[in-house]
Amino acid sequence: MTDAAYPTSPRSRARRYPDRATYDEAQVHAVLDAGLLAHVGYVIDGQPFVTPTAYWREGRRLYWHGSAASRMIRAQAEGLPVCVTVSHLDGLIAARSAFVHSIQYRSVMAFGRARRVEGLDAQRAALAALVDRLYPGRTGEVRPPTDNELKQTSIIEMEIEEAAAKVKSGGVARIEADDAWDAWSGVIPIATVVGERIADAVQSAGTPVSPSLGLYLEGARLDRVLSAAASGRVEV
Amino acid sequence: MTDAAYPTSPRSRARRYPDRATYDEAQVHAVLDAGLLAHVGYVIDGQPFVTPTAYWREGRRLYWHGSAASRMIRAQAEGLPVCVTVSHLDGLIAARSAFVHSIQYRSVMAFGRARRVEGLDAQRAALAALVDRLYPGRTGEVRPPTDNELKQTSIIEMEIEEAAAKVKSGGVARIEADDAWDAWSGVIPIATVVGERIADAVQSAGTPVSPSLGLYLEGARLDRVLSAAASGRVEV
């Protein structure tokens, strides 16, 4: 935990429920490191697009990748403003009044400019960072990308200029008018979890799992697996 | 299943992996009805924003809501172009080469213009639709919203002008160059599931759960619960 915080401006500052928002770097990174899929927003000719994509973080930079031929990648190659949002749904809050129903969540909105990572060596390093971020040590287990494979893929990087995390936990808000009602109220927790591994029938039937996948145990929470992998821990 | 499909244009048509894309209404709606959290993209002064928010569908309309005072709601009240994206992460594909690693997912990008639902009666009906879509019959169990509560909330509706669903399932892509490697390859399934209910300690300790929450059984997949609730089924 540090005292570092992201800069804010009217663009990133939370207006509604400012008590749920934080710009603290450690808390922003904790939400980012618990996720795998980001929703990247960008604008082409005034039209907003939101593309779901795998992402990863290094320091104050976010990365994602895609086909070199895709619309998103071509648009984002040269400094396009983007908003990268990552969310975790943690629970449903069922209340005794329609109005008090809510959800528990953690989210980050990060703002910056997208740029393409140039050069095969830089691309190679970035792709290795993605694979090892998800599966620690996996680049040592698998075939490295060829130059031709790297040329088919583009990596986008974004320096986080501003970011805000928003977290809502807790339970049912108490409203006096609800006391006279008797519907069950409380929290229904929601979690994203790892299922039972399915070995490739041709390549890996009956073979032991690679060490790099050791965190992905059946029943483990994905956010905890990803956080552990990001911080180099070997246990969830 | 019908033959109806959403219109497409260069904005919504998938260029990459067109075989993974569909504009079929039933398939688009199936992805939408399995979700709770959408990522809504919009543009203010050229800057993209992506806000995660609970949403629901009725016919070819999407709805979401927020504080009447929020930036998103104020910006979207009068016909702002939006892109609403819903995604489900279904699995991780671990391959024998860095390049072949991938994810299994279902997603929809829906395009249209956001407008505020005007009038307390229309707002009341829309909020009831949200609550009953998540928890069938719950509006009959809980205190209805007061006019004052409705005035604090705005509902946004968007007629879906264009939409595309993209689905990637299946396993490890076979590449000959990978045969010489022996890393474990296969699929690590991912699912978002319901946890054990936590009753509000003051309001509901020891009381039976309301019928409206009956689909939310511990261990149930949230996408299946939401799909069942959306289609009026009483079992997952």
Coordinates of C-alpha atoms in Angstrom, one line a residue:
Chain A
M1 CA 0.0 0.0 0.0
T2 CA 1.4 3.4 -1.0
D3 CA 0.0 6.9 -0.8
A4 CA 0.2 7.2 -4.6
A5 CA -2.9 8.2 -6.3
Y6 CA -4.0 8.8 -9.9
P7 CA -4.7 12.3 -11.0
T8 CA -8.3 13.2 -11.5
S9 CA -10.3 15.8 -13.5
P10 CA -13.9 16.3 -14.1
R11 CA -13.6 13.5 -16.6
S12 CA -12.7 10.9 -14.0
R13 CA -14.0 12.3 -10.8
A14 CA -17.1 10.5 -9.4
R15 CA -20.0 12.7 -8.8
R16 CA -22.5 10.2 -7.6
Y17 CA -21.6 8.4 -4.4
P18 CA -18.2 10.0 -4.1
D19 CA -17.7 7.9 -0.9
R20 CA -17.6 4.8 -3.1
A21 CA -14.8 6.2 -5.3
T22 CA -11.1 6.1 -4.8
Y23 CA -8.1 7.2 -6.9
D24 CA -5.6 5.4 -4.8
E25 CA -3.2 3.6 -7.0
A26 CA -3.1 0.4 -4.9
Q27 CA -6.9 0.1 -4.9
V28 CA -7.2 0.9 -8.6
H29 CA -4.6 -1.7 -9.4
A30 CA -6.2 -4.3 -7.1
V31 CA -9.5 -4.1 -9.1
L32 CA -7.6 -4.2 -12.4
D33 CA -5.4 -7.1 -11.4
A34 CA -8.4 -9.2 -10.4
G35 CA -9.8 -9.1 -13.9
L36 CA -9.2 -10.6 -17.3
L37 CA -11.8 -9.0 -19.6
A38 CA -11.9 -5.2 -20.0
H39 CA -14.4 -3.2 -22.0
V40 CA -12.5 -0.7 -24.1
G41 CA -14.4 2.3 -25.3
Y42 CA -13.3 4.4 -28.3
V43 CA -14.8 6.7 -30.9
I44 CA -14.8 6.5 -34.6
D45 CA -16.5 9.3 -36.5
G46 CA -18.5 10.3 -33.4
Q47 CA -19.8 6.7 -32.9
P48 CA -18.9 5.0 -29.6
F49 CA -17.7 1.4 -29.7
V50 CA -17.2 -0.8 -26.7
T51 CA -15.1 -3.9 -27.4
P52 CA -14.6 -6.6 -24.8
T53 CA -11.0 -7.8 -24.7
A54 CA -8.4 -9.5 -22.6
Y55 CA -6.0 -7.0 -21.0
W56 CA -3.1 -6.8 -18.6
R57 CA -1.4 -4.2 -16.5
E58 CA 2.3 -3.3 -15.9
G59 CA 2.9 -0.4 -13.6
R60 CA 0.6 2.4 -14.8
R61 CA 0.2 1.0 -18.2
L62 CA -2.6 -1.2 -19.6
Y63 CA -2.2 -3.5 -22.5
W64 CA -4.5 -5.4 -24.8
H65 CA -4.1 -7.1 -28.2
G66 CA -6.0 -8.0 -31.3
S67 CA -5.7 -8.8 -34.9
A68 CA -3.6 -6.3 -36.8
A69 CA -6.5 -6.1 -39.3
S70 CA -9.3 -5.3 -36.8
R71 CA -11.1 -2.1 -36.7
M72 CA -10.4 -1.5 -33.1
I73 CA -6.6 -2.0 -33.5
R74 CA -6.4 0.2 -36.6
A75 CA -8.3 3.0 -34.9
Q76 CA -6.3 2.8 -31.7
A77 CA -2.8 2.6 -33.2
E78 CA -2.0 6.3 -33.1
G79 CA -3.0 7.9 -29.8
L80 CA -6.8 7.6 -29.9
P81 CA -8.5 8.6 -26.5
V82 CA -9.9 5.5 -24.9
C83 CA -11.8 4.6 -21.7
V84 CA -11.0 1.1 -20.3
T85 CA -13.5 -0.2 -17.8
V86 CA -13.1 -3.3 -15.7
S87 CA -15.9 -4.6 -13.5
H88 CA -16.6 -7.4 -11.1
L89 CA -20.1 -8.3 -10.0
D90 CA -19.9 -9.4 -6.4
G91 CA -23.5 -9.7 -5.3
L92 CA -27.2 -8.8 -5.6
I93 CA -28.9 -6.8 -2.8
A94 CA -32.5 -7.8 -2.5
A95 CA -34.4 -5.3 -0.4
R96 CA -37.9 -4.8 0.9
S97 CA -38.6 -2.0 -1.4
A98 CA -38.1 -1.7 -5.2
F99 CA -35.9 1.4 -4.8
V100 CA -33.4 -0.1 -2.4
H101 CA -32.5 -3.1 -4.6
S102 CA -28.9 -2.8 -5.8
I103 CA -25.8 -4.7 -6.7
Q104 CA -22.4 -5.1 -5.1
Y105 CA -19.5 -4.4 -7.5
R106 CA -15.9 -3.3 -7.9
S107 CA -15.1 -1.3 -11.1
V108 CA -12.4 0.9 -12.5
M109 CA -12.6 3.4 -15.3
A110 CA -9.2 4.3 -16.7
F111 CA -8.6 7.0 -19.2
G112 CA -5.7 7.5 -21.6
R113 CA -4.5 7.3 -25.2
A114 CA -4.1 4.0 -27.0
R115 CA -0.9 3.4 -29.0
R116 CA 0.4 0.4 -30.9
V117 CA 3.5 -1.3 -29.5
E118 CA 6.0 -1.1 -32.4
G119 CA 8.7 -3.6 -33.2
L120 CA 8.8 -7.4 -33.1
D121 CA 11.0 -7.5 -30.0
A122 CA 8.6 -5.2 -28.0
Q123 CA 5.7 -7.2 -29.2
R124 CA 7.3 -10.5 -28.2
A125 CA 8.0 -9.1 -24.7
A126 CA 4.4 -7.8 -24.4
L127 CA 2.8 -11.1 -25.5
A128 CA 5.0 -13.0 -23.1
A129 CA 3.9 -10.7 -20.3
L130 CA 0.3 -11.5 -21.1
V131 CA 0.8 -15.2 -21.1
D132 CA 2.9 -15.2 -17.9
R133 CA 0.5 -12.8 -16.2
L134 CA -2.3 -15.3 -16.7
Y135 CA -0.3 -18.5 -16.3
P136 CA 3.0 -17.8 -14.3
G137 CA 5.9 -19.3 -16.1
R138 CA 4.0 -20.6 -19.1
T139 CA 6.2 -19.0 -21.7
G140 CA 8.9 -21.4 -20.6
E141 CA 6.5 -24.3 -21.4
V142 CA 5.1 -23.5 -24.8
R143 CA 6.3 -22.7 -28.3
P144 CA 7.3 -19.0 -28.6
P145 CA 5.5 -17.0 -31.3
T146 CA 7.1 -16.8 -34.7
D147 CA 7.7 -13.5 -36.4
N148 CA 4.8 -14.3 -38.7
E149 CA 2.5 -14.8 -35.8
L150 CA 3.6 -11.6 -34.2
K151 CA 2.9 -9.7 -37.4
Q152 CA -0.7 -10.9 -37.4
T153 CA -1.2 -9.5 -33.9
S154 CA -1.0 -6.0 -32.7
I155 CA -0.5 -5.0 -29.1
I156 CA -2.0 -1.7 -27.8
E157 CA -0.6 0.0 -24.8
M158 CA -2.2 2.8 -22.8
E159 CA -0.5 4.9 -20.1
I160 CA -3.2 5.5 -17.5
E161 CA -3.6 9.3 -17.3
E162 CA -6.5 9.2 -14.9
A163 CA -8.4 6.4 -13.2
A164 CA -11.1 6.0 -10.6
A165 CA -12.2 2.8 -8.8
K166 CA -15.7 2.5 -7.4
V167 CA -16.5 -0.2 -4.9
K168 CA -19.9 -1.0 -3.5
S169 CA -20.1 -3.7 -0.8
G170 CA -22.3 -3.9 2.3
G171 CA -25.9 -4.9 2.6
V172 CA -29.4 -3.6 2.5
A173 CA -29.8 0.1 3.1
R174 CA -32.3 0.7 5.9
I175 CA -35.3 2.8 5.1
E176 CA -38.0 3.3 7.7
A177 CA -40.8 2.9 5.3
D178 CA -39.6 -0.7 4.6
D179 CA -40.1 -1.9 8.2
A180 CA -43.7 -2.6 7.6
W181 CA -43.0 -5.1 4.8
D182 CA -41.8 -8.6 5.3
A183 CA -40.1 -9.7 2.1
W184 CA -36.9 -11.5 2.7
S185 CA -34.0 -9.1 2.3
G186 CA -30.3 -9.6 2.2
V187 CA -27.4 -10.3 -0.2
I188 CA -27.1 -13.0 -2.8
P189 CA -23.3 -13.3 -3.4
I190 CA -22.1 -13.8 -6.9
A191 CA -18.6 -15.1 -7.9
T192 CA -16.8 -16.1 -11.0
V193 CA -15.1 -19.4 -10.5
V194 CA -12.9 -21.9 -12.2
G195 CA -14.5 -25.1 -13.4
E196 CA -13.0 -28.6 -14.0
R197 CA -10.2 -28.6 -16.6
I198 CA -10.9 -30.3 -19.9
A199 CA -7.7 -31.7 -21.4
D200 CA -7.4 -31.5 -25.2
A201 CA -8.3 -35.0 -26.3
V202 CA -5.5 -35.4 -28.8
Q203 CA -2.7 -33.4 -27.2
S204 CA -3.1 -33.9 -23.5
A205 CA -5.4 -36.8 -22.6
G206 CA -4.2 -38.3 -19.3
T207 CA -1.2 -36.0 -19.1
P208 CA -0.4 -34.0 -15.9
V209 CA -1.3 -30.4 -15.9
S210 CA 1.5 -27.9 -16.5
P211 CA 2.9 -26.1 -13.4
S212 CA 1.9 -22.7 -15.0
L213 CA -1.8 -23.7 -14.6
G214 CA -1.5 -24.7 -11.0
L215 CA -3.5 -21.7 -9.6
Y216 CA -6.5 -22.7 -11.7
L217 CA -8.0 -25.2 -9.3
E218 CA -11.6 -26.2 -9.7
G219 CA -13.8 -24.0 -7.5
A220 CA -11.2 -21.2 -7.1
R221 CA -12.5 -17.7 -7.5
L222 CA -11.1 -16.3 -10.8
D223 CA -10.5 -12.8 -9.3
R224 CA -8.3 -14.4 -6.6
V225 CA -6.4 -16.6 -9.1
L226 CA -5.7 -13.5 -11.3
S227 CA -4.7 -11.4 -8.3
A228 CA -2.3 -14.1 -7.1
A229 CA -0.9 -14.6 -10.6
A230 CA -0.4 -10.8 -11.0
S231 CA 1.5 -10.5 -7.8
G232 CA 3.6 -13.6 -8.2
R233 CA 2.0 -15.7 -5.5
V234 CA 1.7 -19.4 -6.0
E235 CA -1.4 -19.9 -3.9
V236 CA -4.8 -18.3 -4.1
Chain B
M1 CA -36.3 -19.5 -32.9
T2 CA -37.3 -17.1 -35.6
D3 CA -35.7 -16.0 -38.8
A4 CA -35.6 -12.4 -37.6
A5 CA -32.3 -10.7 -37.7
Y6 CA -31.0 -7.3 -36.7
P7 CA -29.9 -4.9 -39.5
T8 CA -26.2 -4.5 -40.0
S9 CA -23.9 -1.9 -41.4
P10 CA -20.2 -1.3 -41.4
R11 CA -20.6 -0.1 -37.8
S12 CA -21.9 -3.5 -36.5
R13 CA -20.7 -6.0 -39.0
A14 CA -17.9 -8.3 -37.7
R15 CA -14.8 -8.1 -39.9
R16 CA -12.6 -10.4 -37.9
Y17 CA -13.8 -14.0 -37.5
P18 CA -17.1 -13.4 -39.3
D19 CA -17.9 -17.1 -38.7
R20 CA -18.2 -16.3 -35.0
A21 CA -20.7 -13.5 -35.5
T22 CA -24.4 -13.6 -35.8
Y23 CA -27.1 -11.0 -36.2
D24 CA -29.9 -13.5 -35.6
E25 CA -32.4 -11.9 -33.2
A26 CA -32.9 -15.0 -31.0
Q27 CA -29.2 -15.5 -30.6
V28 CA -28.5 -11.8 -29.8
H29 CA -31.3 -11.9 -27.3
A30 CA -30.0 -15.1 -25.7
V31 CA -26.7 -13.5 -24.9
L32 CA -28.4 -10.3 -23.6
D33 CA -30.9 -12.2 -21.5
A34 CA -28.1 -14.2 -19.8
G35 CA -26.5 -11.0 -18.4
L36 CA -27.1 -8.4 -15.7
L37 CA -24.2 -5.9 -16.2
A38 CA -23.7 -4.1 -19.5
H39 CA -20.9 -1.7 -20.4
V40 CA -22.5 1.4 -21.9
G41 CA -20.3 3.5 -24.2
Y42 CA -21.0 7.1 -25.0
V43 CA -19.2 10.2 -26.0
I44 CA -19.0 13.6 -24.3
D45 CA -16.9 16.3 -26.1
G46 CA -15.1 13.6 -28.1
Q47 CA -14.1 11.7 -24.9
P48 CA -15.4 8.1 -24.7
F49 CA -16.9 6.9 -21.4
V50 CA -17.7 3.3 -20.6
T51 CA -20.0 2.9 -17.6
P52 CA -20.9 -0.5 -16.2
T53 CA -24.6 -0.7 -15.3
A54 CA -27.4 -3.1 -14.7
Y55 CA -29.7 -3.4 -17.8
W56 CA -32.7 -5.3 -19.0
R57 CA -34.3 -6.0 -22.4
E58 CA -37.9 -5.9 -23.6
G59 CA -38.4 -6.8 -27.2
R60 CA -35.9 -4.9 -29.2
R61 CA -35.3 -2.3 -26.5
L62 CA -32.6 -2.2 -23.8
Y63 CA -33.1 -0.3 -20.6
W64 CA -30.8 0.9 -17.8
H65 CA -31.2 3.4 -15.0
G66 CA -29.2 5.7 -12.8
S67 CA -29.3 8.7 -10.7
A68 CA -31.1 11.6 -12.3
A69 CA -28.1 13.7 -11.4
S70 CA -25.4 11.5 -12.9
R71 CA -23.3 12.5 -15.8
M72 CA -24.2 9.5 -17.8
I73 CA -27.9 10.0 -17.4
R74 CA -27.8 13.7 -18.2
A75 CA -25.7 13.1 -21.3
Q76 CA -27.9 10.3 -22.6
A77 CA -31.3 11.8 -22.0
E78 CA -31.8 13.2 -25.5
G79 CA -30.8 10.8 -28.2
L80 CA -27.1 10.3 -27.7
P81 CA -25.5 7.5 -29.7
V82 CA -24.5 4.6 -27.5
C83 CA -22.9 1.2 -27.8
V84 CA -24.1 -1.3 -25.2
T85 CA -21.8 -4.3 -24.8
V86 CA -22.6 -7.4 -22.8
S87 CA -20.0 -10.2 -22.4
H88 CA -19.8 -13.6 -20.7
L89 CA -16.4 -15.2 -20.1
D90 CA -16.9 -18.9 -20.5
G91 CA -13.4 -20.4 -20.5
L92 CA -9.7 -20.1 -20.9
I93 CA -8.0 -22.0 -23.8
A94 CA -4.5 -23.0 -22.8
A95 CA -2.5 -24.1 -25.8
R96 CA 1.0 -25.4 -26.5
S97 CA 2.1 -22.2 -28.2
A98 CA 1.8 -18.7 -26.9
F99 CA -0.1 -17.6 -30.0
V100 CA -2.9 -20.2 -29.8
H101 CA -3.9 -19.2 -26.2
S102 CA -7.4 -17.7 -26.3
I103 CA -10.7 -17.3 -24.4
Q104 CA -14.2 -18.7 -24.8
Y105 CA -16.8 -16.0 -24.7
R106 CA -20.2 -14.8 -25.7
S107 CA -20.8 -11.1 -26.4
V108 CA -23.2 -8.7 -28.0
M109 CA -22.5 -5.2 -29.2
A110 CA -25.8 -3.3 -29.6
F111 CA -26.0 0.2 -31.2
G112 CA -28.7 2.8 -30.9
R113 CA -29.7 6.1 -29.4
A114 CA -30.3 6.6 -25.7
R115 CA -33.4 8.5 -24.5
R116 CA -34.8 9.1 -21.1
V117 CA -38.2 7.5 -20.2
E118 CA -40.4 10.4 -19.4
G119 CA -43.3 10.5 -16.9
L120 CA -43.7 8.9 -13.5
D121 CA -46.1 6.1 -14.8
A122 CA -43.7 5.0 -17.5
Q123 CA -40.8 5.1 -15.0
R124 CA -42.8 3.1 -12.5
A125 CA -43.6 0.5 -15.1
A126 CA -40.0 0.3 -16.3
L127 CA -38.5 -0.1 -12.8
A128 CA -41.1 -2.8 -12.0
A129 CA -39.9 -4.6 -15.2
L130 CA -36.3 -4.4 -14.0
V131 CA -37.1 -5.8 -10.6
D132 CA -39.4 -8.6 -11.9
R133 CA -37.0 -9.4 -14.7
L134 CA -34.3 -10.2 -12.1
Y135 CA -36.7 -11.6 -9.4
P136 CA -39.9 -12.8 -11.0
G137 CA -42.9 -11.5 -9.0
R138 CA -40.9 -9.5 -6.6
T139 CA -42.8 -6.2 -7.2
G140 CA -45.7 -8.0 -5.5
E141 CA -43.6 -8.6 -2.4
V142 CA -42.0 -5.3 -1.8
R143 CA -42.9 -1.7 -1.2
P144 CA -43.5 0.1 -4.5
P145 CA -41.4 3.2 -5.3
T146 CA -42.8 6.6 -4.1
D147 CA -43.0 9.5 -6.5
N148 CA -40.1 11.0 -4.8
E149 CA -38.0 7.9 -5.3
L150 CA -38.9 7.8 -8.9
K151 CA -37.9 11.4 -9.3
Q152 CA -34.4 10.6 -8.1
T153 CA -34.0 7.9 -10.7
S154 CA -33.9 8.2 -14.5
I155 CA -34.5 5.3 -16.8
I156 CA -32.8 5.3 -20.2
E157 CA -34.2 3.3 -23.1
M158 CA -32.5 2.4 -26.3
E159 CA -34.1 0.9 -29.4
I160 CA -31.6 -1.5 -30.8
E161 CA -30.9 -0.3 -34.3
E162 CA -28.1 -2.8 -35.0
A163 CA -26.6 -5.6 -33.0
A164 CA -24.1 -8.4 -33.5
A165 CA -23.4 -11.3 -31.2
K166 CA -20.1 -13.1 -31.2
V167 CA -19.6 -16.5 -29.7
K168 CA -16.3 -18.4 -29.4
S169 CA -16.6 -21.9 -27.9
G170 CA -14.6 -25.0 -28.8
G171 CA -11.1 -25.9 -27.8
V172 CA -7.5 -25.7 -28.7
A173 CA -6.7 -24.8 -32.3
R174 CA -4.4 -27.4 -33.9
I175 CA -1.2 -26.1 -35.3
E176 CA 1.4 -28.6 -36.6
A177 CA 4.3 -26.7 -35.1
D178 CA 2.8 -27.3 -31.7
D179 CA 3.0 -31.1 -31.9
A180 CA 6.6 -31.2 -30.8
W181 CA 5.8 -29.5 -27.5
D182 CA 4.3 -31.3 -24.5
A183 CA 2.7 -28.6 -22.3
W184 CA -0.7 -29.5 -21.1
S185 CA -3.4 -28.0 -23.4
G186 CA -7.1 -27.8 -23.0
V187 CA -9.9 -25.7 -21.7
I188 CA -10.3 -24.2 -18.2
P189 CA -14.1 -23.5 -17.9
I190 CA -15.1 -20.3 -16.2
A191 CA -18.6 -19.7 -14.8
T192 CA -20.3 -17.0 -12.7
V193 CA -22.3 -18.6 -10.0
V194 CA -24.7 -17.8 -7.1
G195 CA -23.3 -18.1 -3.6
E196 CA -25.0 -18.8 -0.3
R197 CA -27.6 -16.2 0.6
I198 CA -26.9 -13.9 3.5
A199 CA -30.1 -12.7 5.2
D200 CA -30.2 -9.1 6.5
A201 CA -29.5 -9.5 10.2
V202 CA -32.2 -7.1 11.3
Q203 CA -34.9 -7.6 8.8
S204 CA -34.8 -11.2 7.8
A205 CA -32.7 -13.4 10.1
G206 CA -34.3 -16.8 10.2
T207 CA -37.1 -15.9 7.8
P208 CA -37.9 -18.0 4.7
V209 CA -36.7 -16.6 1.4
S210 CA -39.3 -14.9 -0.8
P211 CA -40.7 -16.9 -3.7
S212 CA -39.3 -14.3 -6.1
L213 CA -35.7 -15.3 -5.2
G214 CA -36.3 -19.0 -5.8
L215 CA -34.2 -19.3 -8.9
Y216 CA -31.1 -18.0 -7.0
L217 CA -30.0 -21.3 -5.5
E218 CA -26.4 -21.7 -4.2
G219 CA -24.2 -23.0 -7.0
A220 CA -26.6 -22.1 -9.8
R221 CA -25.0 -20.4 -12.9
L222 CA -26.0 -16.8 -13.0
D223 CA -26.4 -16.8 -16.8
R224 CA -28.9 -19.6 -16.5
V225 CA -30.8 -18.0 -13.7
L226 CA -31.1 -14.8 -15.6
S227 CA -32.1 -16.6 -18.8
A228 CA -34.8 -18.5 -16.9
A229 CA -36.0 -15.4 -15.2
A230 CA -36.2 -13.5 -18.5
S231 CA -38.2 -16.2 -20.1
G232 CA -40.6 -16.8 -17.2
R233 CA -39.3 -20.3 -16.4
V234 CA -39.3 -21.3 -12.7
E235 CA -36.4 -23.7 -12.9
V236 CA -32.8 -23.2 -14.0

